[in-house]
């Protein structure tokens, strides 16, 4: 990540360097193009150019559609041929409390006030509903920032006719809307403005002169946050946090001072800071972020720190543990391999700037957290939005236990001489299902973040996946894998478009967590079985190389397909083409 | 601070904002003379000047700026 685009921001420097930054960011390879419609209830101008920088820094190249000034409602609520022709992937509506037309008056009756609240909310929600259904895309809007004044003073937050109370209630309705509409996302400017300082955020002069609803200096904070949501929607979140130990997770050098002398716990100010940082990391990992240790230490000393009685994090919470004297970039490479994730999915946190520098030098794709002093660690990590959550799937919640189960599987594998025996011993059950509303969240997540075992790397929004679920000429399958060590949840997705007697495999991807379980064979069998039932005689498999999916470049050849070009492989389904694979029981949920 | 000195500092701001080291401004310079100086960049310009000189323009000042000379006059007044 470019330093200028890493919080805390220097808005002046970003502004001065925006052209150069853009040029530099456009040089990156493999940028993902997304069509972003920008609509606003106030001036958008600079928001567009700064948002572009942040999106580019996440590898997303936006193509913008800019709505007319202040006409967001008219543009979204009604038919809009220009927007329809643009085919937006994302619609971002930038508003603020400046766009609230009417507030309750102090003497309003409870009924009138409720009607005003519902009326105000439904004007917004109908617009979002209209936008999501009309364009089938992701819609993003903020909640509302608090006002720069309080008519009733403190009571304004309490009384139902207070304006601040009105905004709080409106915000609560907006949150509930998102919970029911996964394609809609809230940008929490109520929080951002509080962090920035409301007195600074509201800049009356820039509003009266230029109709900027927030001070121009806050634009980087806003755009960073909006870009964080968009990158998370498109699967560009970080997946793992690799942590140093000495002076990162506790105070002191454990090898020199001994486990009993490290600062961790309520006894010292420093100890409290480290303890809270550990607790914060524990909570982050509960959302599905994988933890690893990357420390220059004797393993024994490192372990003694994590078994310290006040340590909030324990050894078993780390899916990968590298405490040795190897250079850290080598350990991070080994960690990526072990966890089966890309280096660009890893965030590295180390208090030592020299170690960070080495890692940045050797592995520019690894993000390093700019840690300074322990009391600022939480903020330094939190503000980066590396792990922005746009949905919390069952899978996220179980991820870390899944990695622990994998350690058990590895241990048991050592007991078998023959790999097939080992697979049979796992007593695997594959639950096959079609895409439906109950699994689309996880399916979309998998589609968008799987890089290695992904034949086409086609990325789909939830809306696009939903279209395929409903399309009778499309066979969209997902598979969940259970074995005697636990449930992996949905880990594989296949999608084939049927045209008469031919079909083309648009989606074929699998989570790295279940590599080498022959799940891909079983699911391909299942797909072929269903294609045959649909009267398909020829299946075309596609492989588009991306730089991350070399693992599967020969996949279709290994499955008995014939190459017709570098990217296309064909299989004749008229014979008995399917393999017989019996190490796994298949349960069909949709049958 | 002299008017000349203010103009020099303004020129640095113009060059940084428009990413063009060849820009030369005078008191008579207006938005018509600089290609990228549109309404959007005008806002950025005003905000950059305020931050660089550590002053705040009054709203009525900003409304009345007709050319760079007006900015210089206003800054001269604010800084003295």
XYZ file of C-alpha atoms in Angstrom:
671
model
C 0.000 0.000 0.000
C 1.193 3.463 -0.815
C 2.013 5.379 2.397
C 0.011 8.437 1.384
C -3.089 6.255 1.123
C -2.573 4.658 4.540
C -4.371 6.210 7.519
C -3.858 8.650 9.151
C -4.095 10.776 6.025
C -2.535 14.043 4.980
C -5.310 15.401 2.727
C -3.080 18.162 1.399
C -0.414 15.729 0.228
C -2.979 13.419 -1.339
C -4.460 16.340 -3.240
C -1.083 17.579 -4.430
C -0.052 14.125 -5.557
C -3.295 12.765 -6.913
C -2.256 12.846 -10.549
C 1.086 11.182 -9.894
C -0.545 8.606 -7.597
C -3.112 7.747 -10.219
C -0.453 7.277 -12.855
C 1.541 5.045 -10.555
C -1.473 2.968 -9.509
C -2.605 2.457 -13.089
C 0.669 0.653 -13.776
C -0.406 -2.286 -11.604
C -1.145 -5.527 -13.392
C -4.424 -7.392 -13.275
C -6.685 -4.494 -12.300
C -10.316 -5.470 -11.881
C -12.636 -3.117 -13.757
C -15.829 -2.091 -11.980
C -18.503 0.308 -13.134
C -19.302 2.692 -10.323
C -22.203 5.143 -10.458
C -21.674 8.087 -8.159
C -24.729 10.019 -7.079
C -24.819 12.725 -4.505
C -26.854 15.127 -2.505
C -23.960 17.567 -2.437
C -20.740 18.208 -4.375
C -19.088 14.960 -5.450
C -16.222 16.242 -7.605
C -13.194 15.586 -5.469
C -14.783 12.520 -3.901
C -14.646 10.877 -7.304
C -10.948 11.478 -7.869
C -9.934 10.444 -4.356
C -12.203 7.386 -4.324
C -10.571 6.370 -7.576
C -7.147 6.378 -5.902
C -8.293 4.192 -3.028
C -10.059 1.731 -5.321
C -6.990 1.517 -7.537
C -4.871 0.839 -4.463
C -7.065 -2.229 -3.882
C -6.588 -3.353 -7.474
C -10.008 -2.120 -8.612
C -10.168 0.186 -11.608
C -13.381 2.172 -11.478
C -15.232 3.431 -14.509
C -17.414 6.224 -13.226
C -20.865 7.465 -13.999
C -21.461 10.791 -12.347
C -25.017 11.738 -11.493
C -26.250 15.274 -11.755
C -25.790 17.507 -8.772
C -28.338 16.782 -6.048
C -30.585 14.634 -8.235
C -29.802 11.268 -6.653
C -33.450 10.566 -5.835
C -34.774 11.378 -9.305
C -31.971 9.394 -10.933
C -32.582 6.266 -8.888
C -36.279 6.139 -8.130
C -37.371 6.480 -11.744
C -36.424 4.966 -15.042
C -33.019 6.265 -16.084
C -31.857 5.129 -19.528
C -28.395 6.657 -19.149
C -27.753 4.757 -15.933
C -29.270 1.576 -17.353
C -26.973 1.794 -20.342
C -24.013 2.296 -18.038
C -24.711 -1.115 -16.369
C -23.414 -0.214 -12.915
C -21.714 -2.821 -10.730
C -21.910 -0.456 -7.793
C -24.098 2.535 -7.075
C -22.717 4.803 -4.391
C -25.041 7.491 -3.080
C -23.184 10.124 -1.122
C -25.487 12.000 1.208
C -25.288 13.610 4.629
C -27.721 14.996 7.171
C -27.821 18.056 4.875
C -30.123 15.967 2.699
C -32.740 15.396 5.380
C -35.578 17.668 4.308
C -37.703 17.806 7.420
C -37.179 17.244 11.136
C -39.782 16.834 13.879
C -40.895 20.017 15.621
C -40.776 20.097 19.421
C -44.573 20.021 19.764
C -45.272 17.247 17.262
C -47.573 14.419 18.381
C -46.128 10.914 18.674
C -48.159 9.804 15.626
C -47.038 12.686 13.457
C -43.451 12.126 14.436
C -43.636 8.415 13.683
C -45.209 9.197 10.328
C -42.413 11.630 9.556
C -39.772 9.070 10.496
C -41.343 6.313 8.410
C -41.986 8.710 5.541
C -38.388 9.934 5.528
C -37.047 6.396 5.712
C -39.282 5.002 3.011
C -38.210 7.732 0.606
C -34.678 6.376 0.964
C -35.530 2.693 1.168
C -37.773 2.797 -1.897
C -34.940 4.387 -3.782
C -32.496 1.662 -2.700
C -35.014 -1.042 -3.478
C -35.633 0.428 -6.875
C -31.905 0.687 -7.567
C -31.060 -2.873 -6.485
C -33.877 -4.463 -8.468
C -33.588 -2.247 -11.538
C -29.824 -2.603 -11.952
C -29.157 -5.810 -9.999
C -26.086 -4.253 -8.510
C -24.519 -3.400 -5.189
C -25.939 -0.233 -3.646
C -23.998 1.694 -1.078
C -25.100 4.658 0.966
C -24.097 6.219 4.238
C -26.092 6.513 7.401
C -26.444 10.093 8.660
C -23.942 12.204 10.515
C -25.067 14.141 13.569
C -25.802 17.841 13.169
C -23.443 20.683 14.079
C -26.024 22.114 16.511
C -28.534 20.847 19.086
C -31.869 22.613 19.355
C -32.574 21.162 22.804
C -29.008 20.672 23.966
C -28.477 17.268 25.556
C -32.196 16.520 25.321
C -31.907 16.630 21.525
C -30.456 13.108 21.646
C -33.215 11.883 23.956
C -36.560 13.478 23.131
C -38.421 11.858 20.266
C -38.814 15.240 18.642
C -35.130 16.022 19.010
C -33.278 16.183 15.718
C -30.396 14.036 16.909
C -32.837 11.419 18.212
C -34.586 11.541 14.853
C -31.311 10.905 13.027
C -30.416 8.060 15.415
C -33.780 6.383 14.847
C -33.453 6.866 11.105
C -29.993 5.298 11.222
C -31.356 2.277 13.100
C -33.949 1.759 10.335
C -31.162 1.934 7.754
C -29.180 -0.777 9.574
C -32.201 -3.063 9.632
C -32.638 -2.466 5.922
C -29.128 -3.713 5.226
C -29.675 -6.811 7.361
C -32.633 -7.706 5.147
C -31.003 -6.632 1.883
C -27.521 -8.097 1.528
C -26.892 -6.132 -1.679
C -27.191 -2.875 0.236
C -24.281 -1.579 2.316
C -24.088 1.202 4.853
C -21.094 3.492 4.954
C -20.970 4.552 8.598
C -20.303 8.279 8.325
C -21.853 8.745 11.727
C -18.751 7.013 13.084
C -16.336 8.586 10.611
C -17.533 12.088 11.416
C -17.243 11.412 15.134
C -13.666 10.196 14.690
C -12.841 13.177 12.540
C -14.499 15.533 15.007
C -17.941 16.918 14.176
C -16.750 20.513 14.490
C -14.156 19.883 11.814
C -16.381 17.639 9.699
C -19.098 20.282 9.328
C -17.529 23.124 7.415
C -20.201 25.745 6.879
C -18.165 27.897 4.515
C -17.411 25.043 2.139
C -21.104 24.174 2.195
C -22.388 27.664 1.459
C -19.710 28.381 -1.128
C -19.281 25.055 -2.862
C -21.971 22.735 -1.474
C -19.447 20.404 0.099
C -21.430 18.688 2.852
C -18.250 17.714 4.652
C -14.964 19.518 4.932
C -12.689 18.717 1.974
C -10.037 17.545 4.443
C -12.307 14.639 5.428
C -12.678 13.362 1.861
C -9.793 10.856 2.162
C -11.334 9.387 5.319
C -14.688 9.061 3.572
C -13.273 7.586 0.374
C -11.011 5.167 2.225
C -14.048 3.817 4.026
C -16.221 3.569 0.900
C -13.407 1.840 -0.982
C -13.008 -0.593 1.933
C -16.605 -1.738 1.513
C -16.263 -2.096 -2.252
C -13.010 -4.069 -2.035
C -14.578 -6.329 0.600
C -17.614 -6.932 -1.646
C -15.253 -7.987 -4.438
C -13.278 -10.362 -2.232
C -10.189 -8.218 -1.812
C -10.094 -8.310 1.949
C -7.041 -9.560 3.753
C -7.417 -13.041 5.193
C -4.676 -13.480 7.756
C -2.801 -11.488 10.360
C 0.813 -12.501 11.020
C 2.048 -11.183 14.341
C 5.420 -10.626 15.867
C 5.581 -11.392 19.604
C 8.150 -9.360 21.593
C 6.898 -5.791 22.002
C 4.022 -6.534 19.639
C 1.861 -8.932 21.664
C 3.578 -8.274 24.989
C 6.044 -5.788 26.441
C 9.650 -6.899 26.630
C 11.911 -9.484 25.009
C 10.874 -12.828 26.398
C 14.132 -14.593 25.550
C 16.118 -12.074 27.617
C 13.714 -11.227 30.393
C 11.852 -14.499 30.912
C 8.117 -15.172 30.684
C 7.501 -13.989 34.238
C 8.870 -10.523 33.443
C 7.025 -9.622 30.255
C 4.483 -6.791 30.514
C 1.050 -8.201 29.846
C -1.996 -7.732 32.052
C -3.559 -5.218 34.379
C -0.545 -4.518 36.589
C 1.226 -1.935 34.430
C 0.023 0.659 31.912
C 2.108 -1.030 29.229
C 0.748 -4.445 30.203
C -2.810 -3.167 29.872
C -2.134 -1.804 26.409
C -0.742 -5.147 25.221
C -3.572 -7.084 26.845
C -6.198 -4.933 25.148
C -4.404 -5.311 21.848
C -4.467 -9.108 22.281
C -8.163 -9.003 23.146
C -8.818 -6.875 20.072
C -6.962 -9.376 17.884
C -8.892 -12.256 19.449
C -12.153 -10.523 18.570
C -10.970 -9.866 15.004
C -10.046 -13.513 14.592
C -13.547 -14.475 15.734
C -14.823 -12.863 12.526
C -12.826 -15.386 10.512
C -9.429 -13.724 10.214
C -6.664 -16.322 10.446
C -3.867 -15.649 12.927
C -0.221 -16.543 12.619
C 2.918 -15.954 14.648
C 6.026 -14.651 12.900
C 8.662 -14.010 15.529
C 12.417 -14.222 15.924
C 12.496 -16.332 19.053
C 13.277 -19.762 20.401
C 10.043 -21.659 19.894
C 10.009 -22.670 23.558
C 10.213 -19.034 24.710
C 7.529 -17.973 22.280
C 5.215 -20.680 23.592
C 5.888 -19.705 27.195
C 4.628 -16.186 26.408
C 1.372 -17.471 24.952
C 0.838 -19.743 27.950
C 1.415 -16.779 30.264
C -1.592 -16.760 32.648
C -2.786 -13.323 31.492
C -2.273 -13.908 27.790
C -5.602 -13.426 26.003
C -4.311 -15.286 22.949
C -3.278 -18.918 23.291
C -1.169 -21.126 21.058
C -4.172 -22.927 19.544
C -5.598 -19.661 18.238
C -2.740 -19.394 15.757
C -3.204 -21.479 12.628
C 0.455 -21.033 11.778
C 3.320 -20.652 14.200
C 6.751 -19.507 13.047
C 9.030 -18.765 15.975
C 12.608 -19.247 14.789
C 15.615 -17.268 13.567
C 14.873 -17.371 9.860
C 14.331 -14.042 8.079
C 10.705 -13.007 8.447
C 9.972 -12.813 4.749
C 10.899 -16.484 4.425
C 8.646 -17.339 7.354
C 5.793 -15.386 5.811
C 6.268 -17.216 2.529
C 6.159 -20.529 4.370
C 3.103 -19.368 6.273
C 1.251 -18.445 3.082
C 2.016 -21.880 1.698
C 0.970 -23.638 4.865
C -2.328 -21.748 5.094
C -2.849 -22.069 1.365
C -3.439 -18.364 0.859
C -1.712 -15.759 -1.271
C 0.920 -13.476 0.210
C -1.271 -10.561 -0.797
C -3.846 -11.852 1.700
C -1.474 -11.477 4.638
C -1.091 -8.499 6.956
C 2.124 -8.369 8.956
C 2.232 -6.615 12.321
C 5.611 -5.984 13.913
C 6.702 -3.166 16.204
C 10.167 -3.164 14.647
C 10.345 -0.817 11.647
C 13.465 -2.592 10.383
C 11.632 -5.921 10.167
C 8.726 -4.222 8.417
C 11.131 -2.651 5.967
C 12.729 -5.990 5.136
C 9.337 -7.582 4.561
C 8.190 -4.674 2.399
C 11.368 -4.948 0.387
C 11.152 -8.666 -0.283
C 7.383 -9.084 -0.281
C 5.741 -5.864 -1.448
C 2.418 -7.701 -1.708
C 2.301 -8.206 2.084
C 0.685 -5.307 3.946
C 2.607 -4.113 6.980
C 0.819 -2.353 9.834
C 2.429 0.969 10.786
C 2.707 0.220 14.523
C 4.266 2.943 16.647
C 3.645 2.801 20.407
C 1.611 0.063 22.148
C -1.165 2.432 23.243
C -1.839 3.167 19.555
C -1.634 -0.413 18.222
C -5.379 -1.021 18.138
C -6.119 2.182 16.295
C -3.203 1.706 13.900
C -4.527 -1.717 12.908
C -8.229 -0.953 13.064
C -8.211 2.154 10.888
C -6.663 0.308 7.952
C -9.890 -1.625 7.311
C -7.916 -4.671 6.174
C -10.663 -6.996 7.373
C -13.760 -4.947 6.537
C -16.736 -7.258 7.071
C -19.561 -7.033 4.551
C -21.262 -10.215 5.662
C -20.570 -12.652 8.417
C -21.155 -16.164 7.162
C -21.279 -19.336 9.190
C -18.055 -20.134 7.470
C -16.307 -16.998 8.732
C -17.334 -17.828 12.269
C -15.992 -21.362 11.993
C -12.849 -20.646 9.994
C -10.367 -20.836 12.800
C -11.748 -24.079 14.167
C -11.587 -25.368 10.599
C -7.869 -24.659 10.527
C -7.461 -26.489 13.826
C -9.340 -29.468 12.379
C -6.956 -29.380 9.458
C -4.058 -29.796 11.856
C -5.781 -32.955 13.184
C -6.278 -34.223 9.627
C -2.601 -33.681 8.897
C -1.710 -35.638 12.020
C -3.969 -38.503 11.073
C -2.705 -38.577 7.501
C 0.718 -39.494 8.770
C -0.774 -42.780 10.000
C -1.726 -43.965 6.506
C 0.638 -45.308 3.919
C -1.839 -45.097 1.109
C -3.462 -41.763 0.341
C -6.698 -43.368 -0.829
C -6.923 -45.244 2.482
C -6.481 -41.964 4.249
C -9.245 -40.330 2.230
C -11.594 -43.215 2.980
C -10.759 -42.971 6.668
C -11.997 -39.374 6.677
C -15.546 -40.625 6.026
C -16.313 -37.660 3.852
C -19.833 -36.590 2.991
C -20.399 -34.074 0.245
C -23.697 -32.208 0.423
C -24.624 -30.953 -3.020
C -27.113 -28.177 -3.490
C -28.171 -25.679 -6.133
C -27.673 -21.973 -5.487
C -30.547 -20.542 -3.474
C -31.153 -17.601 -1.192
C -29.949 -19.584 1.820
C -26.456 -20.187 0.433
C -25.916 -17.300 -2.020
C -24.033 -15.250 0.570
C -21.376 -17.886 1.105
C -21.333 -18.935 -2.556
C -20.696 -15.347 -3.664
C -18.013 -14.910 -1.059
C -16.276 -18.034 -2.318
C -16.620 -16.962 -5.965
C -15.024 -13.630 -5.234
C -12.135 -14.612 -3.069
C -10.951 -17.909 -4.443
C -7.793 -17.467 -6.491
C -5.835 -20.687 -6.689
C -8.279 -23.434 -7.551
C -10.341 -21.238 -9.823
C -10.549 -22.167 -13.482
C -12.100 -18.971 -14.832
C -11.798 -16.471 -11.957
C -15.189 -15.096 -12.988
C -16.287 -12.749 -10.201
C -19.987 -12.321 -9.525
C -21.966 -10.072 -7.267
C -24.648 -11.713 -5.165
C -27.207 -10.284 -7.570
C -25.483 -11.886 -10.538
C -25.247 -15.209 -8.742
C -28.958 -14.943 -7.941
C -29.728 -14.522 -11.646
C -27.919 -17.776 -12.353
C -29.820 -19.513 -9.566
C -33.085 -18.584 -11.240
C -32.022 -19.286 -14.812
C -33.466 -22.669 -15.935
C -30.712 -23.055 -18.543
C -28.001 -22.680 -15.944
C -26.842 -25.432 -13.615
C -25.344 -23.838 -10.536
C -24.029 -26.201 -7.897
C -22.271 -25.819 -4.626
C -20.887 -28.481 -2.347
C -20.274 -28.609 1.380
C -17.819 -31.135 2.752
C -18.024 -32.883 6.110
C -15.625 -35.430 7.491
C -14.978 -37.044 10.814
C -13.022 -34.048 12.029
C -15.672 -31.488 11.302
C -17.719 -29.584 8.776
C -15.929 -27.433 6.208
C -19.142 -25.768 5.042
C -19.591 -24.797 1.388
C -16.195 -25.072 -0.253
C -16.796 -25.725 -3.944
C -18.840 -24.054 -6.665
C -19.580 -25.124 -10.239
C -21.711 -23.362 -12.796
C -22.521 -24.460 -16.331
C -24.558 -22.652 -18.936
C -26.565 -25.009 -21.112
C -27.303 -24.181 -24.746
C -29.187 -26.989 -26.392
C -26.935 -30.020 -26.456
C -23.852 -28.131 -25.359
C -22.773 -26.666 -22.079
C -19.979 -24.383 -21.005
C -18.480 -24.378 -17.530
C -18.456 -20.763 -16.410
C -17.596 -21.419 -12.778
C -15.348 -24.027 -11.257
C -13.645 -23.116 -8.042
C -12.782 -24.647 -4.717
C -11.536 -23.399 -1.378
C -7.876 -24.091 -0.675
C -8.960 -25.624 2.612
C -10.063 -28.854 0.933
C -7.349 -29.362 -1.650
C -6.401 -32.986 -2.350
C -9.614 -34.492 -1.080
C -10.801 -35.354 -4.597
C -13.863 -33.243 -3.958
C -13.357 -31.634 -7.378
C -13.618 -35.077 -9.005
C -16.795 -35.899 -7.138
C -18.407 -32.583 -7.999
C -17.448 -32.777 -11.655
C -19.046 -36.225 -11.727
C -22.141 -34.737 -10.191
C -22.240 -31.901 -12.711
C -21.802 -34.313 -15.615
C -24.593 -36.500 -14.282
C -26.926 -33.508 -14.215
C -25.837 -32.239 -17.618
C -26.563 -35.632 -19.138
C -30.007 -35.589 -17.579
C -30.546 -32.238 -19.262
C -29.641 -33.823 -22.603
C -26.222 -32.222 -22.943
C -23.821 -34.064 -25.235
C -20.747 -31.860 -25.114
C -19.221 -30.013 -22.182
C -16.677 -27.245 -22.672
C -14.341 -26.439 -19.819
C -12.604 -23.067 -19.695
C -9.284 -22.137 -18.142
C -8.199 -18.501 -17.959
C -4.725 -18.069 -16.472
C -4.423 -15.265 -13.902
C -1.001 -15.643 -12.344
C -2.544 -17.246 -9.278
C -4.300 -20.277 -10.710
C -1.434 -22.167 -12.365
C -2.329 -25.018 -10.007
C -5.277 -25.955 -12.241
C -3.841 -25.281 -15.674
C -3.934 -28.955 -16.609
C -7.073 -29.719 -14.664
C -9.341 -30.414 -17.620
C -6.679 -32.505 -19.367
C -6.320 -34.613 -16.228
C -10.081 -35.054 -16.222
C -9.988 -36.496 -19.730
C -11.061 -33.401 -21.651
C -9.480 -32.620 -25.036
C -7.810 -29.265 -25.557
C -9.270 -27.330 -28.490
C -7.339 -24.172 -27.682
C -5.259 -22.864 -24.800
C -8.394 -21.865 -22.977
C -11.015 -24.328 -24.135
C -11.316 -28.029 -23.373
C -14.037 -30.358 -24.521
C -15.540 -33.526 -23.159
C -17.902 -35.776 -25.050
C -20.698 -36.753 -22.685
C -22.263 -39.339 -24.945
C -20.130 -42.172 -23.618
C -19.683 -43.140 -20.016
C -17.496 -40.118 -19.417
C -17.897 -39.736 -15.710
C -15.324 -41.199 -13.369
C -16.456 -43.389 -10.580
C -15.362 -41.930 -7.344
C -16.439 -43.686 -4.192
C -14.371 -42.302 -1.318
C -17.110 -39.841 -0.587
C -20.802 -40.075 0.042
C -22.931 -37.665 -1.992
C -26.060 -36.227 -0.433
C -28.295 -34.159 -2.709
C -30.092 -31.417 -0.849
C -32.070 -30.292 -3.851
C -33.226 -33.771 -4.898
C 4.952 39.291 4.066
C 5.191 41.256 0.804
C 2.803 40.881 -2.095
C 5.672 39.514 -4.185
C 6.428 36.861 -1.607
C 2.752 35.899 -1.361
C 2.577 35.606 -5.136
C 5.638 33.349 -5.120
C 4.051 31.055 -2.530
C 0.806 31.014 -4.479
C 2.715 30.015 -7.567
C 4.119 27.011 -5.695
C 0.591 26.002 -4.710
C -0.622 26.350 -8.312
C 2.257 24.243 -9.552
C 1.601 21.519 -6.977
C -2.146 21.452 -7.487
C -2.061 21.432 -11.267
C 0.994 19.204 -11.328
C 2.760 21.529 -13.752
C 6.105 23.066 -12.854
C 6.006 25.516 -15.734
C 3.026 27.504 -14.460
C 3.812 31.197 -13.974
C 1.141 33.376 -12.415
C 0.759 37.121 -12.037
C -1.750 39.322 -10.309
C -3.873 39.456 -13.477
C -4.036 35.664 -13.882
C -7.575 34.226 -13.960
C -9.086 30.765 -14.319
C -9.195 31.322 -18.065
C -5.398 31.331 -18.216
C -4.870 27.911 -16.668
C -6.331 24.937 -18.452
C -7.194 22.723 -15.465
C -8.523 25.536 -13.287
C -12.194 24.551 -13.245
C -14.780 24.954 -10.532
C -13.695 21.733 -8.857
C -10.032 22.689 -8.735
C -11.008 26.162 -7.585
C -12.378 24.586 -4.401
C -9.174 22.621 -3.932
C -7.159 25.753 -4.577
C -8.992 27.782 -1.934
C -8.623 25.014 0.622
C -4.948 24.527 -0.171
C -4.217 28.218 0.151
C -5.954 28.330 3.518
C -3.905 25.433 4.790
C -0.600 26.682 3.381
C -0.976 30.207 4.819
C -2.723 28.978 7.966
C -5.581 31.429 7.517
C -9.290 31.170 6.829
C -10.825 33.281 4.084
C -14.170 34.808 4.882
C -16.957 33.603 2.649
C -17.441 37.045 1.121
C -13.736 37.191 0.190
C -13.984 33.962 -1.764
C -17.091 35.118 -3.582
C -15.323 38.297 -4.696
C -12.089 36.806 -6.026
C -11.825 37.895 -9.667
C -8.168 37.121 -10.266
C -4.994 36.094 -8.487
C -4.426 39.734 -7.480
C -7.601 39.646 -5.376
C -6.291 36.581 -3.588
C -2.976 38.277 -2.960
C -4.718 41.373 -1.579
C -6.852 39.323 0.728
C -3.891 37.282 1.956
C -1.805 40.441 2.371
C -4.544 41.912 4.513
C -5.016 38.719 6.570
C -1.314 38.240 7.170
C -0.457 41.787 8.153
